[in-house]
Coordinates of C-alpha atoms and ligand atoms in Angstrom, one line a residue:
X1 CA 12.3 13.0 0.6
X2 CA 14.0 9.7 0.8
X3 CA 17.7 8.4 1.8
X4 CA 18.6 6.7 -1.4
X5 CA 21.3 9.6 -2.2
X6 CA 24.7 9.6 -4.7
X7 CA 27.5 9.7 -2.2
X8 CA 31.1 9.6 -4.1
X9 CA 29.1 8.9 -7.1
X10 CA 27.8 5.7 -5.8
X11 CA 24.2 5.6 -5.2
X12 CA 23.1 4.4 -1.1
X13 CA 21.0 3.6 1.1
X14 CA 21.5 5.9 3.9
X15 CA 24.9 5.3 4.7
X16 CA 25.1 1.7 2.7
X17 CA 26.4 1.8 -0.5
X18 CA 23.8 -0.4 -3.0
X19 CA 26.9 -2.6 -4.7
X20 CA 27.7 -4.0 -1.2
X21 CA 24.0 -5.4 -1.3
X22 CA 23.8 -6.5 -4.4
X23 CA 27.2 -8.5 -4.1
X24 CA 26.1 -10.2 -0.7
X25 CA 22.4 -11.0 -1.6
X26 CA 22.0 -10.8 -5.2
X27 CA 20.1 -8.9 -7.8
X28 CA 17.1 -8.4 -8.2
X29 CA 16.2 -7.3 -4.5
X30 CA 14.4 -4.8 -2.9
X31 CA 15.9 -2.4 -0.7
X32 CA 14.2 -0.3 2.2
X33 CA 15.1 2.6 4.5
X34 CA 14.2 2.7 8.0
X35 CA 14.8 6.3 8.0
X36 CA 12.8 6.7 5.5
X37 CA 9.5 5.0 6.5
X38 CA 10.1 6.8 10.1
X39 CA 10.5 9.9 8.5
X40 CA 7.3 9.3 6.7
X41 CA 5.6 8.0 9.5
X42 CA 6.6 11.1 11.5
X43 CA 5.6 13.7 8.6
X44 CA 2.3 12.1 8.5
X45 CA 1.6 12.2 12.2
X46 CA 2.3 15.6 12.2
X47 CA 0.7 16.3 9.7
X48 CA -2.4 15.4 11.6
X49 CA -1.7 16.8 15.0
X50 CA -4.4 19.3 15.0
X51 CA -6.9 16.2 14.8
X52 CA -7.3 14.9 18.7
X53 CA -8.7 11.8 18.6
X54 CA -7.2 9.2 15.8
X55 CA -5.9 6.4 14.8
X56 CA -3.2 5.7 12.0
X57 CA -3.6 2.7 10.9
X58 CA -0.7 1.8 8.0
X59 CA -2.3 -0.1 4.9
X60 CA -0.3 -3.8 5.3
X61 CA -0.9 -4.5 1.8
X62 CA 1.2 -1.7 0.4
X63 CA 4.0 -3.3 1.8
X64 CA 3.6 -6.7 4.3
X65 CA 7.2 -7.3 5.2
X66 CA 7.4 -8.0 9.1
X67 CA 10.4 -5.9 9.7
X68 CA 8.4 -3.0 7.4
X69 CA 5.5 -3.5 10.1
X70 CA 7.6 -3.5 13.1
X71 CA 9.0 0.3 12.1
X72 CA 5.8 1.6 11.8
X73 CA 4.5 -0.7 15.2
X74 CA 7.2 1.3 17.0
X75 CA 6.3 4.5 15.6
X76 CA 2.9 4.0 17.2
X77 CA 0.9 3.1 14.1
X78 CA -1.5 0.3 13.7
X79 CA -2.6 -1.6 10.7
X80 CA -5.5 -1.9 8.3
X81 CA -5.0 -5.0 7.0
X82 CA -7.6 -6.5 4.0
X83 CA -7.4 -10.7 4.6
X84 CA -6.8 -12.9 7.2
X85 CA -3.0 -13.4 6.3
X86 CA -2.5 -9.4 6.5
X87 CA -4.2 -9.6 10.0
X88 CA -1.5 -12.3 11.2
X89 CA 1.5 -10.3 9.9
X90 CA -0.3 -7.1 12.0
X91 CA -0.1 -9.3 15.4
X92 CA 3.3 -11.0 14.6
X93 CA 4.8 -7.5 14.2
X94 CA 3.6 -6.3 18.0
X95 CA 0.5 -4.3 16.6
X96 CA -2.1 -4.0 19.5
X97 CA -5.4 -5.8 18.2
X98 CA -7.0 -2.8 19.1
X99 CA -5.4 -1.1 16.2
X100 CA -6.3 -3.5 14.1
X101 CA -9.2 -2.4 11.3
X102 CA -10.3 -5.3 9.0
X103 CA -11.2 -3.9 5.7
X104 CA -12.0 -5.2 2.5
X105 CA -15.4 -6.9 0.2
X106 CA -15.1 -10.5 0.3
X107 CA -14.1 -11.4 4.2
X108 CA -14.8 -14.9 4.3
X109 CA -16.3 -16.0 7.2
X110 CA -13.2 -17.7 8.6
X111 CA -11.7 -14.1 8.5
X112 CA -14.2 -12.7 10.4
X113 CA -14.2 -15.7 12.9
X114 CA -10.1 -14.7 13.0
X115 CA -11.2 -10.8 13.7
X116 CA -13.3 -12.1 16.5
X117 CA -10.8 -14.5 18.0
X118 CA -8.0 -11.9 17.8
X119 CA -10.6 -9.3 19.4
X120 CA -9.7 -6.7 16.4
X121 CA -10.5 -3.1 17.0
X122 CA -12.7 -2.4 14.2
X123 CA -14.5 -4.2 11.4
X124 CA -15.3 -2.0 8.4
X125 CA -18.7 -3.7 7.0
X126 CA -18.8 -3.2 3.1
X127 CA -22.4 -4.8 2.9
X128 CA -25.6 -5.6 4.5
X129 CA -25.0 -9.4 3.6
X130 CA -21.7 -9.3 5.5
X131 CA -22.8 -6.9 8.4
X132 CA -25.6 -10.1 9.1
X133 CA -23.0 -12.8 8.9
X134 CA -20.6 -10.8 11.3
X135 CA -23.6 -10.0 13.4
X136 CA -24.2 -13.6 13.8
X137 CA -21.1 -14.8 14.5
X138 CA -20.4 -12.8 17.1
X139 CA -24.0 -13.1 18.8
X140 CA -22.9 -17.0 19.0
X141 CA -20.0 -15.4 21.1
X142 CA -22.4 -13.1 23.5
X143 CA -20.2 -10.2 21.6
X144 CA -20.8 -7.2 19.9
X145 CA -18.3 -6.8 17.2
X146 CA -17.1 -3.0 17.3
X147 CA -17.6 -1.9 13.1
X148 CA -18.1 1.0 10.9
X149 CA -20.4 0.9 7.5
X150 CA -18.1 1.7 4.7
X151 CA -20.2 3.8 2.1
X152 CA -19.7 4.5 -1.7
X153 CA -19.2 8.1 -2.3
X154 CA -19.5 8.1 -5.8
X155 CA -16.6 10.6 -6.2
X156 CA -14.4 10.1 -9.0
X157 CA -10.7 9.8 -7.5
X158 CA -9.1 10.9 -10.6
X159 CA -6.3 8.2 -10.5
X160 CA -5.9 5.5 -12.3
X161 CA -9.4 3.0 -13.1
X162 CA -7.8 0.3 -11.8
X163 CA -7.0 1.7 -8.0
X164 CA -10.3 3.8 -8.2
X165 CA -12.4 2.3 -5.3
X166 CA -15.2 5.2 -4.8
X167 CA -17.3 5.4 -7.8
X168 CA -20.8 4.4 -7.7
X169 CA -19.6 1.1 -10.6
X170 CA -16.6 0.3 -8.2
X171 CA -17.2 -3.3 -6.0
X172 CA -16.9 -1.3 -2.5
X173 CA -19.0 0.0 0.4
X174 CA -22.8 0.9 0.4
X175 CA -24.1 3.6 -2.0
X176 CA -24.6 6.5 -0.4
X177 CA -28.6 6.6 -0.9
X178 CA -28.8 3.3 0.7
X179 CA -26.4 4.2 3.4
X180 CA -29.1 5.5 6.0
X181 CA -31.3 2.2 5.7
X182 CA -28.5 -0.1 5.6
X183 CA -27.1 1.6 8.6
X184 CA -30.6 1.4 10.7
X185 CA -30.7 -2.3 9.9
X186 CA -27.5 -3.1 10.9
X187 CA -27.1 -0.9 14.2
X188 CA -30.5 -2.9 14.9
X189 CA -28.5 -6.2 15.8
X190 CA -27.5 -7.2 19.0
X191 CA -23.8 -8.6 17.4
X192 CA -22.7 -5.6 16.3
X193 CA -21.5 -2.3 18.1
X194 CA -22.2 -0.2 14.6
X195 CA -20.4 3.1 15.8
X196 CA -19.4 4.8 12.4
X197 CA -18.7 5.1 8.6
X198 CA -15.8 4.5 6.3
X199 CA -15.3 5.7 3.2
X200 CA -11.9 5.3 0.7
X201 CA -12.3 6.5 -2.4
X202 CA -8.5 5.0 -4.3
X203 CA -5.0 5.6 -4.4
X204 CA -2.3 7.5 -5.8
X205 CA -4.5 10.8 -5.4
X206 CA -2.7 13.7 -6.5
X207 CA -5.5 16.3 -5.8
X208 CA -7.4 17.0 -2.5
X209 CA -10.6 17.6 -4.1
X210 CA -12.0 14.5 -4.6
X211 CA -11.2 13.8 -1.1
X212 CA -12.8 16.8 0.6
X213 CA -16.0 15.5 -1.1
X214 CA -15.9 12.6 -0.3
X215 CA -15.4 13.3 3.5
X216 CA -18.0 16.2 3.2
X217 CA -20.7 13.6 2.2
X218 CA -19.4 11.3 5.0
X219 CA -20.3 14.7 7.2
X220 CA -23.7 14.8 6.2
X221 CA -24.4 11.3 6.5
X222 CA -22.8 11.8 10.0
X223 CA -25.2 14.2 10.9
X224 CA -28.2 12.4 9.1
X225 CA -27.7 9.3 11.2
X226 CA -27.8 11.2 14.5
X227 CA -30.5 13.1 13.4
X228 CA -31.9 9.4 12.9
X229 CA -31.0 8.6 16.7
X230 CA -28.2 6.8 16.3
X231 CA -24.8 7.3 17.8
X232 CA -21.9 7.9 15.8
X233 CA -18.4 8.0 17.8
X234 CA -15.9 6.9 14.7
X235 CA -14.9 7.8 11.2
X236 CA -12.7 5.9 9.2
X237 CA -11.0 8.3 6.7
X238 CA -9.2 5.5 4.6
X239 CA -5.8 6.5 2.6
X240 CA -5.0 7.3 -0.7
X241 CA -2.7 10.1 -0.1
X242 CA -0.4 10.0 -3.7
X243 CA 3.3 10.3 -3.8
X244 CA 5.9 11.5 -6.5
X245 CA 6.9 9.0 -8.9
X246 CA 8.4 11.3 -11.4
X247 CA 9.8 14.8 -11.5
X248 CA 6.6 17.3 -11.8
X249 CA 3.9 15.5 -10.1
X250 CA 3.5 17.3 -6.8
X251 CA 1.0 15.3 -4.6
X252 CA -0.7 17.1 -1.5
X253 CA 1.6 16.8 1.5
X254 CA 0.9 15.5 4.3
X255 CA 0.6 18.6 6.5
X256 CA -2.1 19.8 3.0
X257 CA -4.2 16.8 3.6
X258 CA -4.2 17.3 7.6
X259 CA -5.3 20.9 7.3
X260 CA -7.9 19.8 5.2
X261 CA -9.0 17.0 7.4
X262 CA -9.0 19.6 10.5
X263 CA -11.0 22.1 8.4
X264 CA -14.0 19.4 7.3
X265 CA -14.1 17.2 10.4
X266 CA -13.7 20.1 13.1
X267 CA -17.4 19.5 14.4
X268 CA -17.9 15.8 13.7
X269 CA -17.0 15.2 17.6
X270 CA -15.7 11.3 16.6
X271 CA -12.7 9.4 16.7
X272 CA -11.3 9.3 13.5
X273 CA -8.8 6.8 11.7
X274 CA -6.7 7.1 8.6
X275 CA -5.3 4.4 6.2
X276 CA -2.2 5.8 4.9
X277 CA 0.0 3.2 2.4
X278 CA 1.6 4.4 -0.3
X279 CA 2.2 7.1 1.0
X280 CA 4.2 6.1 4.2
X281 CA 6.2 3.4 2.3
X282 CA 6.6 4.1 -1.3
X283 CA 9.6 6.4 -1.7
X284 CA 11.2 4.1 1.1
X285 CA 12.1 1.3 -0.9
X286 CA 14.0 0.8 -4.7
X287 CA 13.8 -2.5 -6.7
X288 CA 17.7 -2.9 -7.2
X289 CA 18.7 -4.9 -10.7
X290 CA 21.5 -5.4 -12.6
X291 CA 21.9 -5.2 -16.6
X292 CA 22.0 -8.5 -18.2
X293 CA 22.8 -7.2 -21.6
X294 CA 21.8 -4.2 -24.1
X295 CA 20.6 -5.3 -27.0
X296 CA 21.3 -3.1 -29.8
X297 CA 19.8 -3.1 -33.9
X298 CA 16.4 -2.9 -33.6
X299 CA 14.1 -0.2 -35.2
X300 CA 14.2 2.0 -31.8
X301 CA 16.0 2.8 -29.0
X302 CA 18.0 0.1 -27.6
X303 CA 16.9 -2.6 -25.2
X304 CA 18.4 -2.2 -22.0
X305 CA 17.3 -5.5 -20.3
X306 CA 17.3 -6.1 -16.3
X307 CA 17.8 -8.8 -14.3
X308 CA 14.3 -7.3 -12.7
X309 CA 11.0 -8.2 -14.2
X310 CA 7.3 -7.7 -14.3
X311 CA 6.8 -10.6 -12.0
X312 CA 9.0 -8.5 -9.5
X313 CA 7.4 -5.3 -10.2
X314 CA 4.0 -5.4 -11.7
X315 CA 3.4 -2.0 -11.3
X316 CA 4.2 -0.3 -14.7
X317 CA 2.3 -4.1 -16.3
X318 CA -0.4 -3.3 -14.8
X319 CA -1.1 0.0 -14.4
X320 CA 1.4 1.7 -17.3
X321 CA 3.0 3.2 -14.0
X322 CA 6.4 5.1 -14.4
X323 CA 9.3 4.3 -12.1
X324 CA 12.7 6.4 -11.8
X325 CA 15.1 4.6 -13.4
X326 CA 18.9 5.3 -12.1
X327 CA 22.2 4.2 -12.2
X328 CA 24.2 3.1 -8.8
X329 CA 27.2 4.6 -10.3
X330 CA 26.0 7.2 -13.0
X331 CA 29.3 8.2 -15.2
X332 CA 27.5 11.7 -16.5
X333 CA 26.8 10.0 -20.0
X334 CA 23.0 9.5 -20.6
X335 CA 21.2 7.4 -23.3
X336 CA 17.6 6.6 -24.5
X337 CA 16.2 3.4 -24.0
X338 CA 13.7 1.0 -24.1
X339 CA 14.2 -0.7 -20.3
X340 CA 12.6 -4.0 -20.0
X341 CA 12.8 -7.6 -18.1
X342 CA 13.9 -10.8 -19.2
X343 CA 10.1 -12.3 -19.3
X344 CA 8.0 -13.3 -22.2
X345 CA 5.8 -10.7 -22.8
X346 CA 6.0 -7.6 -24.4
X347 CA 3.8 -6.0 -21.3
X348 CA 7.3 -7.2 -19.8
X349 CA 8.3 -3.3 -20.3
X350 CA 9.4 -1.1 -17.5
X351 CA 9.9 2.1 -19.9
X352 CA 10.2 3.0 -23.6
X353 CA 11.9 5.5 -24.9
X354 CA 13.3 6.7 -21.4
X355 CA 16.2 9.0 -21.3
X356 CA 18.3 7.7 -18.5
X357 CA 21.8 7.2 -17.1
X358 CA 23.9 5.4 -19.7
X359 CA 24.3 1.7 -18.9
X360 CA 26.2 -1.4 -20.3
X361 CA 25.9 -5.0 -18.9
X362 CA 26.8 -5.9 -15.6
X363 CA 25.9 -2.3 -14.5
X364 CA 23.5 -1.7 -11.4
X365 CA 20.4 0.7 -11.7
X366 CA 17.5 1.2 -9.2
X367 CA 13.7 1.5 -9.9
X368 CA 13.0 4.0 -7.4
X369 CA 9.4 4.6 -5.3
X370 CA 9.3 0.8 -5.1
X371 CA 8.4 0.6 -1.4
X372 CA 4.5 0.1 -2.0
X373 CA 2.9 -2.5 -3.8
X374 CA 6.2 -4.1 -5.0
X375 CA 7.6 -6.9 -3.4
X376 CA 4.1 -7.9 -2.2
X377 CA 2.3 -7.9 -5.6
X378 CA 5.5 -10.3 -6.9
X379 CA 4.7 -13.5 -8.5
X380 CA 6.9 -16.3 -9.8
X381 CA 5.6 -16.1 -13.3
X382 CA 8.0 -17.8 -16.0
X383 CA 9.1 -19.8 -13.1
X384 CA 11.1 -17.1 -11.6
X385 CA 11.8 -17.2 -7.9
X386 CA 10.9 -14.3 -5.4
X387 CA 12.9 -11.1 -4.8
X388 CA 14.4 -10.8 -1.3
X389 CA 13.8 -7.9 0.5
X390 CA 16.5 -5.7 2.5
X391 CA 16.0 -3.2 5.4
X392 CA 18.9 -0.9 6.1
X393 CA 19.4 1.3 8.9
X394 CA 22.3 4.0 8.7
X395 CA 25.2 1.9 8.0
X396 CA 24.0 -1.9 8.9
X397 CA 21.1 -4.1 7.0
X398 CA 19.5 -7.1 7.2
X399 CA 18.0 -9.5 4.7
X400 CA 14.4 -9.2 5.8
X401 CA 12.9 -11.5 3.3
X402 CA 15.1 -14.3 2.0
X403 CA 14.8 -15.2 -1.9
X404 CA 12.4 -18.1 -2.9
X405 CA 14.3 -19.6 -5.3
X406 CA 12.6 -21.1 -8.0
X407 CA 13.6 -24.7 -7.0
X408 CA 11.6 -24.2 -3.5
X409 CA 8.7 -23.6 -5.3
X410 CA 8.9 -26.6 -7.5
X411 CA 9.8 -28.5 -4.3
X412 CA 5.8 -27.7 -3.4
X413 CA 4.5 -29.3 -6.3
X414 CA 3.7 -32.9 -6.8
X415 CA 3.1 -35.2 -9.6
X416 CA 0.3 -37.8 -8.8
X417 CA 1.5 -41.4 -9.1
X418 CA -1.4 -42.2 -12.1
X419 CA 0.6 -39.8 -14.2
Ligands
PLP501 C1 -5.3 -0.1 -0.2 C2 -6.3 0.6 0.8 C3 -5.9 1.8 1.6 C4 -4.4 2.3 1.0 O1 -4.4 3.0 0.1 P1 -2.9 3.9 -0.2 O2 -3.5 4.6 -1.3 O3 -1.6 3.0 -0.4 O4 -2.4 4.8 0.9 C5 -7.0 2.3 2.9 N1 -7.7 1.6 3.0 C6 -8.1 0.3 2.4 C7 -9.6 0.2 2.8 C8 -7.4 0.1 1.0 O5 -7.8 -1.0 0.1

């Protein structure tokens, strides 16, 4: 459920008509709804009511905007970060260091040091090599870094191959077969407080079964590690819950997810960490765009050319992803169209042969479910600027990220004097 609805024939974000934002800020622009973010945060938390000891750490990579992070910080969320840049954002949004978890397969030495400097709550270690390096850095400070070992359970998440992370051939985590040995080696190091295990098998999961399979493997591992004499107090179950991008998709609800987690983890006796991203932010944002022109006369349906492009919203080009596309002031007429951006790549196609609201040049439209993995994946390809972001709260809104003009990007470039 979200708060982007038609009121008197005009699409609103909460109580703000989208044409007002388009007029004031220009298009394309990402528009987020605070009420939707808060609702999703609450529903996720309530789904896990029966899990007593937990941390919900928002996956910052899904939407790192500072204002979005602030909304979630106020909801009691911590942060799952995958870079030094994200770590600094989580802190800037007021998240407590002990509520920050640092994931990622390629943390540099500087990033590990940064995590230690800031006294973050947990490092999720993805290899023996990383664990040894972290132990040396923490040991040199006379500290023991709080850590979990990320394992790769070799489970097929049944999602798009580019967002699957828990198969044996993926780069993430330590293969389950080597986990006991790796844990024993790293747990013995003075610089580490290796206190548990972590798992994250992929994103946009539409079925609980792969998650349950992975969690069951984690449960068995916890039992084995304890039998080997290790103290296990923490398990991180990652993120991955999918969202409906189109009619007919019914991802598991947070309540169903929570019930499964409670059942599978009942006897573990550990503190659990969750790292939801998309399920919190996905439907809390739209990409608002204006039709540049409608081009007819080709072999197929007309091209609705919008002013947003693959550099602003990469998911369709990257994953063949579907985003619902709706007029801001629908007339009731429909058309079949190819919806494309202006970029000089055929991949700059948002939808082919799509049944959508009838549109003409100058009309406004939205790509829905663009609040996660949207603005954050933007680039300046074709020397386009970076899209601004707006946060709506009831009948007010604020620009929470400025448009970065193509000229400002060019200003950061230099022609050496020997040219
Ligand atoms: C991306 C990621 C998440 C969030 O995934 P969602 O599908 O957006 O919930 C959580 N944990 C880790 C380690 C990730 O890389």
